[in-house]
Amino acid sequence: MDSENKVNNKQILVGHEKFVEMISAEQIRARIVELGKQITEDYKAKLPIFISVLNGSFMFLSDLIKEVDLHCEIDFIKLSSYGDQKISSGKVKTLKELNADISERHVIIVEDIVDTGLSISYLEKLLKEHNPASTKVASLLVKPESLKYDIKVDYVGFEIPNKFVIGYGLDYAQKYRNLSSIYVLSE
Ligand code: IMP
């Protein structure tokens, strides 16, 4: 990242917009340890398959599965929704299909953030066609105020206000995914 974009560790300037740290790397780490323990407990004697929704959830997936003390598998699916904008386009397309056979498997969908719930709702319908034994959802972030679809997030990292965030996998026009904390657009 250009050094002039980073005012200090707590603030990022993106053109005229300022992002401030909302959830630190330490807070994220601590919460993921808790989620990992919960998943380990819930899936004892099972072989779950984590399905990571690209691109945003790659970092969460990577840290989460290290905290899961079970054999598990992973696969990736890529959906489109936001394009390069800060608001959802309202439509979802599959850009990369699953490779694994998930029939009779215990699936845990891994998302970076649930905003309107459109992507999860689309994905749950899609996965159901492959007859998984069960499907649960883990999302690092959830914006409860902007939920519009009838979905349930079983493992929630943090609930956040309806504001645009970047970092820890989340992008703004494909950049800023490599920040280790979550930053929120300041008014
Ligand atoms: P939903 O389908 O409306 O729930 O939106 C989910 C997807 O939108 C996420 O997987 C993200 O890619 C993107 N998204 C939603 N809110 C944000 C945000 O605040 N920052 C970056 N991406 C976001």
mmCIF file of C-alpha atoms and ligand atoms in Angstrom:
data_model
loop_
_atom_site.group_PDB
_atom_site.id
_atom_site.type_symbol
_atom_site.label_atom_id
_atom_site.label_comp_id
_atom_site.label_asym_id
_atom_site.label_seq_id
_atom_site.Cartn_x
_atom_site.Cartn_y
_atom_site.Cartn_z
ATOM 1 C CA MET A 1 0.000 0.000 0.000
ATOM 2 C CA ASP A 2 1.267 3.545 -0.744
ATOM 3 C CA SER A 3 2.559 4.950 2.501
ATOM 4 C CA GLU A 4 0.743 8.274 1.879
ATOM 5 C CA ASN A 5 -2.601 6.411 2.068
ATOM 6 C CA LYS A 6 -1.954 5.253 5.604
ATOM 7 C CA VAL A 7 -2.056 8.184 8.046
ATOM 8 C CA ASN A 8 -1.170 5.870 10.915
ATOM 9 C CA ASN A 9 -2.208 2.375 12.002
ATOM 10 C CA LYS A 10 -5.676 3.631 12.945
ATOM 11 C CA GLN A 11 -6.618 5.684 9.852
ATOM 12 C CA ILE A 12 -6.551 5.142 6.086
ATOM 13 C CA LEU A 13 -7.155 7.866 3.527
ATOM 14 C CA VAL A 14 -8.808 6.794 0.259
ATOM 15 C CA GLY A 15 -8.881 9.919 -1.892
ATOM 16 C CA HIS A 16 -10.988 12.335 0.141
ATOM 17 C CA GLU A 17 -12.560 9.573 2.224
ATOM 18 C CA LYS A 18 -11.256 8.601 5.632
ATOM 19 C CA PHE A 19 -11.506 5.108 7.131
ATOM 20 C CA VAL A 20 -10.874 4.581 10.842
ATOM 21 C CA GLU A 21 -10.064 1.364 12.680
ATOM 22 C CA MET A 22 -13.216 -0.312 13.995
ATOM 23 C CA ILE A 23 -12.082 -3.846 14.942
ATOM 24 C CA SER A 24 -8.418 -4.464 15.682
ATOM 25 C CA ALA A 25 -6.418 -7.476 14.522
ATOM 26 C CA GLU A 26 -6.236 -8.631 18.167
ATOM 27 C CA GLN A 27 -10.019 -8.461 18.586
ATOM 28 C CA ILE A 28 -10.503 -10.423 15.347
ATOM 29 C CA ARG A 29 -8.015 -13.055 16.479
ATOM 30 C CA ALA A 30 -9.670 -13.472 19.878
ATOM 31 C CA ARG A 31 -13.161 -13.814 18.400
ATOM 32 C CA ILE A 32 -12.006 -16.363 15.814
ATOM 33 C CA VAL A 33 -10.517 -18.519 18.595
ATOM 34 C CA GLU A 34 -13.981 -18.557 20.221
ATOM 35 C CA LEU A 35 -15.748 -19.391 16.949
ATOM 36 C CA GLY A 36 -13.247 -22.184 16.252
ATOM 37 C CA LYS A 37 -13.934 -23.725 19.659
ATOM 38 C CA GLN A 38 -17.685 -23.545 19.095
ATOM 39 C CA ILE A 39 -17.425 -25.198 15.656
ATOM 40 C CA THR A 40 -15.102 -27.890 17.057
ATOM 41 C CA GLU A 41 -17.708 -28.657 19.712
ATOM 42 C CA ASP A 42 -20.666 -28.616 17.288
ATOM 43 C CA TYR A 43 -19.059 -30.862 14.643
ATOM 44 C CA LYS A 44 -17.428 -33.495 16.881
ATOM 45 C CA ALA A 45 -17.008 -36.811 15.004
ATOM 46 C CA LYS A 46 -18.069 -35.157 11.747
ATOM 47 C CA LEU A 47 -16.009 -34.130 8.728
ATOM 48 C CA PRO A 48 -17.300 -30.660 7.854
ATOM 49 C CA ILE A 49 -16.545 -28.968 4.566
ATOM 50 C CA PHE A 50 -15.988 -25.215 4.710
ATOM 51 C CA ILE A 51 -17.125 -23.369 1.612
ATOM 52 C CA SER A 52 -15.433 -20.018 1.399
ATOM 53 C CA VAL A 53 -17.149 -17.306 -0.619
ATOM 54 C CA LEU A 54 -14.469 -15.562 -2.671
ATOM 55 C CA ASN A 55 -12.848 -13.168 -2.645
ATOM 56 C CA GLY A 56 -13.548 -11.534 0.698
ATOM 57 C CA SER A 57 -13.614 -14.541 3.038
ATOM 58 C CA PHE A 58 -10.216 -16.068 2.216
ATOM 59 C CA MET A 59 -8.517 -14.513 5.247
ATOM 60 C CA PHE A 60 -11.300 -15.426 7.661
ATOM 61 C CA LEU A 61 -11.361 -19.006 6.333
ATOM 62 C CA SER A 62 -7.621 -19.330 6.732
ATOM 63 C CA ASP A 63 -7.613 -18.107 10.351
ATOM 64 C CA LEU A 64 -10.846 -19.900 11.301
ATOM 65 C CA ILE A 65 -9.876 -23.414 10.214
ATOM 66 C CA LYS A 66 -6.604 -23.137 12.164
ATOM 67 C CA GLU A 67 -8.767 -22.862 15.286
ATOM 68 C CA VAL A 68 -10.938 -25.868 14.406
ATOM 69 C CA ASP A 69 -9.595 -28.989 16.060
ATOM 70 C CA LEU A 70 -11.177 -31.504 13.675
ATOM 71 C CA HIS A 71 -10.453 -33.009 10.301
ATOM 72 C CA CYS A 72 -12.147 -30.811 7.736
ATOM 73 C CA GLU A 73 -12.133 -29.998 4.038
ATOM 74 C CA ILE A 74 -12.383 -26.718 2.165
ATOM 75 C CA ASP A 75 -13.672 -25.533 -1.170
ATOM 76 C CA PHE A 76 -14.293 -22.163 -2.785
ATOM 77 C CA ILE A 77 -17.131 -20.558 -4.666
ATOM 78 C CA LYS A 78 -17.115 -17.123 -6.224
ATOM 79 C CA LEU A 79 -20.190 -14.926 -6.470
ATOM 80 C CA SER A 80 -20.600 -11.464 -7.921
ATOM 81 C CA SER A 81 -22.666 -8.828 -6.188
ATOM 82 C CA TYR A 82 -20.982 -5.509 -5.464
ATOM 83 C CA GLY A 83 -18.831 -5.053 -8.545
ATOM 84 C CA ASP A 84 -16.431 -2.261 -7.649
ATOM 85 C CA GLN A 85 -18.982 -0.146 -5.824
ATOM 86 C CA LYS A 86 -19.938 0.505 -2.219
ATOM 87 C CA ILE A 87 -23.552 -0.578 -2.703
ATOM 88 C CA SER A 88 -24.964 -3.939 -3.699
ATOM 89 C CA SER A 89 -26.066 -4.379 -7.323
ATOM 90 C CA GLY A 90 -29.013 -6.469 -6.073
ATOM 91 C CA LYS A 91 -28.175 -9.384 -8.390
ATOM 92 C CA VAL A 92 -25.954 -12.397 -7.832
ATOM 93 C CA LYS A 93 -24.154 -14.588 -10.353
ATOM 94 C CA THR A 94 -21.892 -17.585 -9.824
ATOM 95 C CA LEU A 95 -18.438 -16.697 -11.157
ATOM 96 C CA LYS A 96 -16.693 -19.863 -9.950
ATOM 97 C CA GLU A 97 -18.529 -23.099 -9.211
ATOM 98 C CA LEU A 98 -17.798 -25.558 -6.414
ATOM 99 C CA ASN A 99 -15.461 -28.452 -7.190
ATOM 100 C CA ALA A 100 -16.344 -30.702 -4.246
ATOM 101 C CA ASP A 101 -19.261 -33.091 -4.140
ATOM 102 C CA ILE A 102 -21.245 -31.879 -1.118
ATOM 103 C CA SER A 103 -24.061 -34.424 -1.170
ATOM 104 C CA GLU A 104 -24.600 -35.842 2.358
ATOM 105 C CA ARG A 105 -21.844 -33.512 3.630
ATOM 106 C CA HIS A 106 -21.963 -31.110 6.562
ATOM 107 C CA VAL A 107 -21.384 -27.735 4.942
ATOM 108 C CA ILE A 108 -20.271 -24.557 6.673
ATOM 109 C CA ILE A 109 -20.529 -21.520 4.390
ATOM 110 C CA VAL A 110 -17.828 -18.984 5.248
ATOM 111 C CA GLU A 111 -18.534 -15.316 4.464
ATOM 112 C CA ASP A 112 -16.638 -12.159 5.239
ATOM 113 C CA ILE A 113 -19.752 -10.048 5.717
ATOM 114 C CA VAL A 114 -23.525 -10.434 5.522
ATOM 115 C CA ASP A 115 -25.131 -7.185 4.421
ATOM 116 C CA THR A 116 -28.600 -7.617 2.841
ATOM 117 C CA GLY A 117 -28.296 -11.428 3.031
ATOM 118 C CA LEU A 118 -28.828 -11.765 -0.738
ATOM 119 C CA SER A 119 -25.595 -13.702 -1.373
ATOM 120 C CA ILE A 120 -26.254 -16.196 1.448
ATOM 121 C CA SER A 121 -29.852 -16.669 0.424
ATOM 122 C CA TYR A 122 -28.756 -17.335 -3.187
ATOM 123 C CA LEU A 123 -26.010 -19.694 -2.038
ATOM 124 C CA GLU A 124 -28.227 -21.689 0.311
ATOM 125 C CA LYS A 125 -30.671 -22.363 -2.530
ATOM 126 C CA LEU A 126 -27.830 -23.340 -4.845
ATOM 127 C CA LEU A 127 -26.253 -25.733 -2.322
ATOM 128 C CA LYS A 128 -29.587 -27.322 -1.424
ATOM 129 C CA GLU A 129 -29.787 -28.681 -4.984
ATOM 130 C CA HIS A 130 -26.735 -30.843 -4.130
ATOM 131 C CA ASN A 131 -28.410 -32.410 -1.048
ATOM 132 C CA PRO A 132 -25.961 -31.585 1.742
ATOM 133 C CA ALA A 133 -26.563 -33.318 5.112
ATOM 134 C CA SER A 134 -26.629 -29.887 6.775
ATOM 135 C CA THR A 135 -25.755 -26.279 6.006
ATOM 136 C CA LYS A 136 -24.655 -23.603 8.460
ATOM 137 C CA VAL A 137 -23.291 -20.124 7.920
ATOM 138 C CA ALA A 138 -20.263 -18.486 9.538
ATOM 139 C CA SER A 139 -19.709 -14.796 8.860
ATOM 140 C CA LEU A 140 -17.040 -12.610 10.401
ATOM 141 C CA LEU A 141 -19.303 -9.563 10.169
ATOM 142 C CA VAL A 142 -23.066 -9.067 10.039
ATOM 143 C CA LYS A 143 -24.921 -5.786 9.455
ATOM 144 C CA PRO A 144 -28.262 -6.590 11.178
ATOM 145 C CA GLU A 145 -29.853 -3.258 10.185
ATOM 146 C CA SER A 146 -29.468 -3.936 6.473
ATOM 147 C CA LEU A 147 -30.703 -7.567 6.412
ATOM 148 C CA LYS A 148 -33.498 -7.960 3.847
ATOM 149 C CA TYR A 149 -33.547 -11.725 3.273
ATOM 150 C CA ASP A 150 -34.758 -14.451 5.608
ATOM 151 C CA ILE A 151 -31.443 -16.069 6.464
ATOM 152 C CA LYS A 152 -29.745 -17.230 9.655
ATOM 153 C CA VAL A 153 -26.082 -16.714 10.452
ATOM 154 C CA ASP A 154 -25.095 -19.484 12.879
ATOM 155 C CA TYR A 155 -21.597 -18.248 13.719
ATOM 156 C CA VAL A 156 -21.306 -14.451 13.896
ATOM 157 C CA GLY A 157 -17.953 -12.791 14.504
ATOM 158 C CA PHE A 158 -19.180 -9.245 15.096
ATOM 159 C CA GLU A 159 -22.411 -7.349 14.497
ATOM 160 C CA ILE A 160 -21.649 -3.939 13.012
ATOM 161 C CA PRO A 161 -23.694 -0.865 12.012
ATOM 162 C CA ASN A 162 -24.841 -0.365 8.431
ATOM 163 C CA LYS A 163 -21.626 1.305 7.280
ATOM 164 C CA PHE A 164 -19.061 0.468 4.633
ATOM 165 C CA VAL A 165 -16.003 -1.384 5.941
ATOM 166 C CA ILE A 166 -12.674 -2.505 4.480
ATOM 167 C CA GLY A 167 -9.734 -4.650 5.532
ATOM 168 C CA TYR A 168 -9.158 -8.246 6.634
ATOM 169 C CA GLY A 169 -10.253 -9.562 3.238
ATOM 170 C CA LEU A 170 -12.875 -6.883 2.540
ATOM 171 C CA ASP A 171 -12.178 -4.586 -0.375
ATOM 172 C CA TYR A 172 -13.009 -1.212 -1.766
ATOM 173 C CA ALA A 173 -12.660 -1.460 -5.580
ATOM 174 C CA GLN A 174 -10.501 -4.595 -5.034
ATOM 175 C CA LYS A 175 -7.978 -2.865 -2.761
ATOM 176 C CA TYR A 176 -7.348 -2.853 1.027
ATOM 177 C CA ARG A 177 -7.963 -6.587 1.494
ATOM 178 C CA ASN A 178 -4.494 -6.940 3.012
ATOM 179 C CA LEU A 179 -5.158 -4.746 6.069
ATOM 180 C CA SER A 180 -5.084 -6.838 9.229
ATOM 181 C CA SER A 181 -7.808 -4.823 11.036
ATOM 182 C CA ILE A 182 -11.309 -3.777 9.932
ATOM 183 C CA TYR A 183 -11.726 -0.082 9.068
ATOM 184 C CA VAL A 184 -15.006 1.802 8.733
ATOM 185 C CA LEU A 185 -15.786 4.747 6.473
ATOM 186 C CA SER A 186 -15.986 7.778 8.728
ATOM 187 C CA GLU A 187 -18.758 10.340 8.092
HETATM 188 P P1 IMP B 1 -25.127 -9.230 0.670
HETATM 189 O O1 IMP B 1 -25.349 -10.190 -0.452
HETATM 190 O O2 IMP B 1 -25.920 -7.961 0.491
HETATM 191 O O3 IMP B 1 -25.338 -9.832 2.052
HETATM 192 O O4 IMP B 1 -23.622 -8.749 0.586
HETATM 193 C C1 IMP B 1 -22.583 -9.612 0.837
HETATM 194 C C2 IMP B 1 -21.352 -9.248 0.038
HETATM 195 O O5 IMP B 1 -21.281 -7.844 -0.242
HETATM 196 C C3 IMP B 1 -20.110 -9.552 0.849
HETATM 197 O O6 IMP B 1 -19.640 -10.851 0.592
HETATM 198 C C4 IMP B 1 -19.143 -8.492 0.403
HETATM 199 O O7 IMP B 1 -18.442 -8.928 -0.741
HETATM 200 C C5 IMP B 1 -19.993 -7.323 0.001
HETATM 201 N N1 IMP B 1 -20.085 -6.298 1.074
HETATM 202 C C6 IMP B 1 -21.162 -6.013 1.838
HETATM 203 N N2 IMP B 1 -20.901 -5.015 2.703
HETATM 204 C C7 IMP B 1 -19.617 -4.669 2.474
HETATM 205 C C8 IMP B 1 -18.737 -3.688 3.086
HETATM 206 O O8 IMP B 1 -19.100 -2.929 4.016
HETATM 207 N N3 IMP B 1 -17.470 -3.640 2.587
HETATM 208 C C9 IMP B 1 -17.029 -4.447 1.578
HETATM 209 N N4 IMP B 1 -17.809 -5.364 0.985
HETATM 210 C C10 IMP B 1 -19.092 -5.472 1.441
#
